[in-house]
XYZ file of C-alpha atoms in Angstrom:
371
model
C 0.556 16.154 79.825
C -2.627 15.325 78.476
C -3.248 19.015 77.094
C -0.108 18.163 74.961
C -1.401 14.775 73.952
C -4.741 16.360 72.641
C -2.857 19.113 70.604
C -0.593 16.373 68.957
C -3.672 14.079 68.201
C -5.573 17.010 66.678
C -2.399 17.906 64.345
C -2.368 14.085 63.419
C -6.028 14.261 62.589
C -5.511 17.192 60.311
C -2.619 15.466 58.284
C -4.737 12.511 57.584
C -7.612 14.516 56.421
C -5.511 16.825 54.227
C -3.936 13.344 52.474
C -7.722 12.420 51.708
C -8.683 12.360 48.040
C -10.311 15.322 46.288
C -13.979 15.432 48.010
C -13.571 12.642 50.566
C -14.019 13.743 54.297
C -13.296 11.188 56.987
C -15.546 12.853 59.244
C -18.499 13.072 56.640
C -21.614 11.427 58.134
C -22.322 9.871 54.600
C -24.894 12.541 53.583
C -24.913 12.411 49.754
C -25.970 15.946 49.216
C -23.189 17.193 51.762
C -20.463 15.508 50.056
C -21.556 16.508 46.588
C -21.657 20.117 47.727
C -18.069 19.688 48.875
C -16.648 18.127 45.751
C -18.333 20.960 43.628
C -16.950 23.495 45.759
C -13.211 21.793 45.240
C -13.744 21.541 41.532
C -15.021 25.134 41.236
C -11.658 26.430 42.910
C -9.801 24.292 40.286
C -11.659 25.496 37.479
C -12.322 29.214 38.732
C -9.199 30.334 40.763
C -9.050 33.157 42.743
C -7.872 36.645 40.954
C -4.740 36.484 42.332
C -4.007 33.214 40.929
C -5.434 34.073 37.497
C -1.988 35.616 35.921
C -0.172 32.247 37.257
C -2.838 30.265 35.443
C -2.546 32.467 32.099
C 1.193 31.867 32.462
C 0.773 28.093 32.813
C -1.621 27.821 29.698
C 0.568 29.764 27.567
C 3.408 27.344 28.223
C 1.301 24.498 27.756
C -0.016 25.605 24.580
C 3.442 26.137 23.277
C 4.883 22.729 24.253
C 1.667 21.326 22.399
C 2.323 23.368 19.305
C 6.061 22.174 19.136
C 4.844 18.353 19.639
C 2.258 18.628 16.794
C 4.994 20.134 14.382
C 7.583 17.697 15.389
C 5.363 15.013 14.738
C 4.682 16.337 11.412
C 8.177 16.192 10.584
C 8.737 12.699 11.685
C 6.128 11.589 9.485
C 7.147 13.571 6.600
C 10.888 12.396 6.940
C 10.275 8.741 8.113
C 9.134 5.773 6.564
C 5.762 5.275 5.158
C 3.222 4.035 7.875
C 2.181 0.308 7.436
C -0.938 -0.218 5.009
C -3.560 -2.855 5.526
C -3.192 -6.184 4.008
C 0.260 -7.344 5.525
C 2.281 -4.695 3.712
C 2.835 -1.124 2.011
C 2.014 0.128 -1.303
C 4.398 -1.737 -3.775
C 6.243 -0.422 -7.024
C 5.602 -1.242 -10.572
C 8.512 -0.271 -12.858
C 7.484 0.762 -16.290
C 10.267 -0.920 -18.297
C 8.955 0.057 -21.982
C 6.183 1.935 -23.799
C 4.962 1.564 -27.314
C 2.672 3.792 -28.832
C -0.364 5.572 -26.950
C -0.356 4.466 -23.452
C -2.025 6.659 -20.741
C -2.634 6.148 -17.052
C -5.202 7.705 -14.563
C -4.568 7.721 -10.937
C -7.160 7.075 -8.258
C -10.730 8.282 -8.878
C -9.685 11.236 -10.852
C -10.535 11.382 -14.598
C -7.393 12.833 -15.516
C -5.251 10.964 -18.020
C -1.614 11.414 -18.707
C 0.783 9.785 -21.001
C 2.572 6.774 -19.400
C 6.256 7.040 -19.496
C 9.296 4.933 -19.412
C 11.044 4.817 -16.044
C 7.985 6.251 -13.850
C 6.396 4.035 -11.231
C 2.734 2.695 -11.387
C 1.232 1.610 -7.967
C -2.292 0.264 -6.828
C -5.487 2.653 -7.975
C -3.948 3.484 -10.934
C -5.457 2.575 -14.410
C -3.443 2.029 -17.575
C -4.913 1.931 -21.104
C -3.079 1.119 -24.323
C -4.390 2.245 -27.907
C -4.307 0.553 -31.157
C -0.785 -1.014 -31.944
C 0.188 -0.116 -28.283
C 1.568 -1.750 -25.268
C 3.403 -1.427 -22.066
C 5.670 -3.727 -20.327
C 5.734 -3.712 -16.465
C 7.948 -5.204 -13.667
C 6.297 -5.642 -10.009
C 8.714 -5.503 -7.122
C 7.510 -8.761 -6.177
C 9.297 -10.098 -9.517
C 6.268 -10.479 -11.557
C 6.223 -9.139 -15.199
C 3.133 -8.022 -16.938
C 2.943 -7.613 -20.790
C -0.258 -5.020 -21.426
C -1.642 -5.872 -25.098
C -3.127 -3.220 -27.667
C -6.596 -1.813 -26.884
C -6.712 -3.124 -23.021
C -8.070 -1.242 -20.119
C -5.983 -2.723 -16.848
C -6.113 -1.565 -13.217
C -4.071 -2.092 -10.250
C -6.717 -2.752 -7.703
C -4.349 -3.849 -5.061
C -0.601 -4.229 -4.493
C 0.814 -4.271 -1.119
C 4.460 -5.958 -0.294
C 6.505 -6.398 2.905
C 9.549 -3.962 2.475
C 12.821 -5.352 1.573
C 16.080 -4.027 0.065
C 15.797 -4.221 -3.587
C 19.216 -3.313 -4.277
C 20.665 -6.809 -3.663
C 17.868 -8.368 -5.775
C 18.758 -9.428 -9.239
C 15.436 -9.463 -10.879
C 16.619 -10.919 -14.036
C 15.847 -14.619 -13.832
C 14.233 -14.312 -10.304
C 12.309 -17.661 -9.726
C 10.400 -16.659 -6.216
C 9.120 -13.367 -4.730
C 11.728 -11.530 -2.690
C 9.079 -10.724 0.077
C 5.035 -11.335 1.076
C 2.660 -9.624 -1.260
C -0.937 -9.203 -2.080
C -1.705 -8.218 -5.753
C -4.904 -8.000 -7.435
C -5.392 -6.384 -10.902
C -8.146 -6.120 -13.113
C -8.820 -6.481 -16.995
C -11.704 -4.690 -17.947
C -10.916 -5.311 -21.797
C -8.116 -6.151 -23.659
C -5.513 -8.760 -22.924
C -2.259 -9.196 -20.387
C 0.310 -11.450 -20.029
C 1.541 -12.273 -16.737
C 4.544 -14.313 -15.538
C 3.928 -14.455 -11.918
C 6.959 -15.809 -9.895
C 6.846 -18.478 -7.225
C 4.493 -16.784 -4.166
C 5.571 -17.418 -0.590
C 3.221 -18.403 2.335
C 0.676 -15.659 2.882
C 0.982 -14.119 -0.508
C -1.865 -13.800 -3.281
C -2.127 -12.756 -6.811
C -5.343 -12.516 -8.304
C -6.488 -11.501 -11.916
C -10.142 -10.156 -12.061
C -12.398 -9.995 -14.904
C -15.926 -8.880 -15.613
C -17.221 -12.481 -15.416
C -14.860 -14.066 -12.510
C -11.522 -13.831 -10.953
C -8.362 -16.108 -11.565
C -6.222 -17.078 -8.682
C -2.412 -17.811 -9.261
C 0.354 -19.234 -7.703
C 3.594 -18.953 -9.821
C 2.625 -19.292 -13.327
C 2.656 -17.861 -17.020
C -0.953 -16.891 -17.805
C -2.753 -14.975 -20.653
C -6.018 -13.451 -19.711
C -8.313 -11.900 -22.720
C -11.279 -9.959 -22.125
C -13.660 -9.025 -25.370
C -17.001 -7.471 -25.542
C -18.957 -8.303 -28.652
C -21.308 -5.843 -30.410
C -24.497 -7.388 -28.728
C -22.794 -6.659 -25.584
C -21.900 -10.266 -24.203
C -18.601 -10.596 -22.452
C -16.055 -13.323 -23.310
C -12.880 -14.336 -21.152
C -10.544 -16.586 -22.253
C -7.825 -17.735 -19.832
C -4.531 -19.635 -21.412
C -2.134 -21.207 -19.212
C 1.144 -22.307 -20.777
C 2.441 -23.175 -17.161
C 1.526 -23.380 -13.763
C -1.904 -23.657 -11.885
C -4.893 -21.529 -11.786
C -8.316 -21.559 -10.101
C -10.794 -19.347 -11.822
C -13.930 -18.389 -9.697
C -16.683 -17.310 -12.111
C -19.503 -15.197 -10.846
C -22.135 -17.561 -11.120
C -20.053 -19.870 -8.459
C -18.455 -22.326 -10.765
C -14.556 -22.948 -9.848
C -12.519 -24.102 -12.837
C -9.046 -25.410 -12.346
C -6.333 -25.007 -15.118
C -3.005 -26.542 -15.252
C -0.050 -26.876 -17.599
C -1.194 -26.310 -21.219
C -4.846 -25.929 -20.844
C -7.217 -22.975 -21.745
C -11.222 -22.201 -20.928
C -13.535 -19.582 -22.188
C -16.266 -18.126 -20.295
C -19.039 -15.876 -21.725
C -21.363 -13.849 -19.994
C -25.102 -12.838 -21.645
C -25.673 -9.542 -21.172
C -29.185 -9.810 -20.648
C -29.823 -13.149 -18.717
C -26.420 -12.958 -16.968
C -26.153 -16.764 -17.678
C -22.614 -17.698 -18.111
C -21.468 -20.295 -20.813
C -18.461 -22.296 -19.987
C -16.754 -23.787 -22.815
C -15.111 -26.342 -20.893
C -11.421 -26.926 -20.281
C -9.120 -28.100 -23.278
C -5.607 -28.121 -24.248
C -3.766 -25.269 -25.863
C -2.341 -25.427 -29.099
C 1.445 -25.187 -29.406
C 1.654 -22.121 -31.371
C -0.551 -20.198 -28.857
C 1.856 -21.384 -26.243
C 4.691 -20.179 -28.103
C 3.234 -16.880 -28.576
C 2.357 -16.235 -24.969
C 6.080 -17.179 -24.170
C 7.290 -14.705 -26.479
C 5.197 -12.236 -24.956
C 6.746 -12.820 -21.419
C 10.171 -12.777 -22.822
C 9.882 -9.354 -24.170
C 9.275 -7.991 -20.751
C 12.289 -10.288 -19.580
C 14.674 -8.799 -21.913
C 14.018 -5.024 -20.672
C 14.846 -5.813 -17.018
C 17.863 -3.957 -15.772
C 20.747 -6.261 -14.782
C 21.160 -4.665 -11.239
C 18.872 -2.108 -9.185
C 15.700 -2.497 -11.166
C 14.152 -0.316 -8.496
C 16.947 1.909 -7.622
C 16.040 5.542 -6.909
C 12.677 4.854 -4.952
C 12.520 3.375 -1.207
C 10.488 0.426 -1.362
C 7.067 0.893 -0.895
C 7.703 4.858 -1.172
C 4.837 6.457 -3.725
C 6.041 8.039 -6.725
C 4.625 11.485 -7.409
C 3.099 12.041 -10.721
C 5.984 13.207 -13.237
C 8.871 13.164 -10.844
C 10.670 10.030 -12.209
C 12.633 10.341 -15.417
C 15.493 8.030 -16.481
C 18.832 9.681 -15.809
C 22.520 8.338 -17.110
C 23.350 6.419 -13.813
C 20.033 4.186 -13.565
C 18.538 6.248 -11.077
C 15.724 8.573 -11.375
C 16.155 12.277 -11.386
C 13.334 15.128 -10.674
C 11.310 17.044 -12.978
C 13.477 18.982 -15.584
C 13.357 22.649 -14.993
C 10.752 22.518 -12.075
C 13.483 22.698 -9.238
C 11.993 19.505 -7.361
C 14.521 17.674 -5.766
C 15.881 14.533 -7.964
C 15.794 11.035 -6.091
C 18.716 9.317 -8.240
C 21.692 7.956 -6.531
C 24.214 10.236 -5.233
C 25.942 11.586 -8.239
C 23.057 11.303 -10.333
C 21.008 14.056 -12.031
C 19.051 16.076 -9.705
C 15.902 18.229 -10.763
C 16.258 20.419 -13.534
C 15.976 23.769 -11.770
C 17.109 22.402 -8.310
C 20.522 20.894 -9.937
C 23.075 19.031 -8.052
C 23.190 15.159 -7.168
C 20.067 13.457 -6.090
C 19.056 12.004 -2.665
C 20.502 8.613 -1.729
C 17.214 6.759 -0.697
C 17.332 5.075 2.946
C 17.157 1.602 2.348
C 14.395 -0.428 4.440
C 15.657 -2.767 6.800
C 14.274 -6.162 6.331
C 14.904 -9.725 6.645
C 17.074 -11.471 4.224
C 14.628 -12.438 0.937
C 14.422 -16.004 0.300
C 16.719 -17.645 -2.191
C 15.881 -18.042 -5.637
C 14.369 -21.398 -6.430
């Protein structure tokens, strides 16, 4: 009887020992060197199995690599077909539709030096530069409702334009009073003049116009910003504000606040860097009327409906892929076989033929009501 009990006890002890974690021996005397040796032996057995197990290991590794390959390929397809990842700054790149082009107007994308003609119906996004020649202009509509009239002899850049996605097809951009979703916008005027009619911004939204001598912050404003460089190299920036409120932060640290019907000119000396501020003064009636007329030119070109039809909100527009078709959408390249992006039934790519692809709407909360 006692022999049987000792045998059972030995079996139970063996089970407990087998259940211990890797490299831990309950009978270990605490000798660190001995324990390390046992751990190394067990790890070696795992990493360098006996010859009769190598075949099974090879089969396992091949299967594992196959699964990983399928996972990577599948992930790539998800990113290609799914929504664009969120960009930093509270949104994804917004769209700027080119409503009308007059004369010689080009755009440059990113850090490339390659210029291409700017065409009506294409979409401009952040990090793109627009240049207008003599007697030329471009009328633009941002997906946050802001309109821009880029005047002749102007170099204008979209430094940043991020916006929270929304369903653009339900927004009537004609007469829009407030932006449909939160946005962060920063444009730069290096030379020339622009007129911006900025819709009422929501909480968390920003709209800045930078110049070589300072930045104008805007919240629901009709504004004209003009940058002129003299033969001597001095830079003069004039801010005309027929309507709204703007804070101009000069590079020398001075803050200038403008309100309805006011103007200011800031001039920077190219040698000393000293800035001369002319002082805030009233705008004359004729200048106000001229600025309002330039803003109305853009408003008259805004489509009654579906101003951004054909491009999912925030989706980047590829170079040359947006040409206006007869149903208000945007088809593909003519003769290249690219897939069109017009609504179903619209013109597809010239070489691809057939209807365009219906863009998948981006689900977002309902936009705020127009003010």
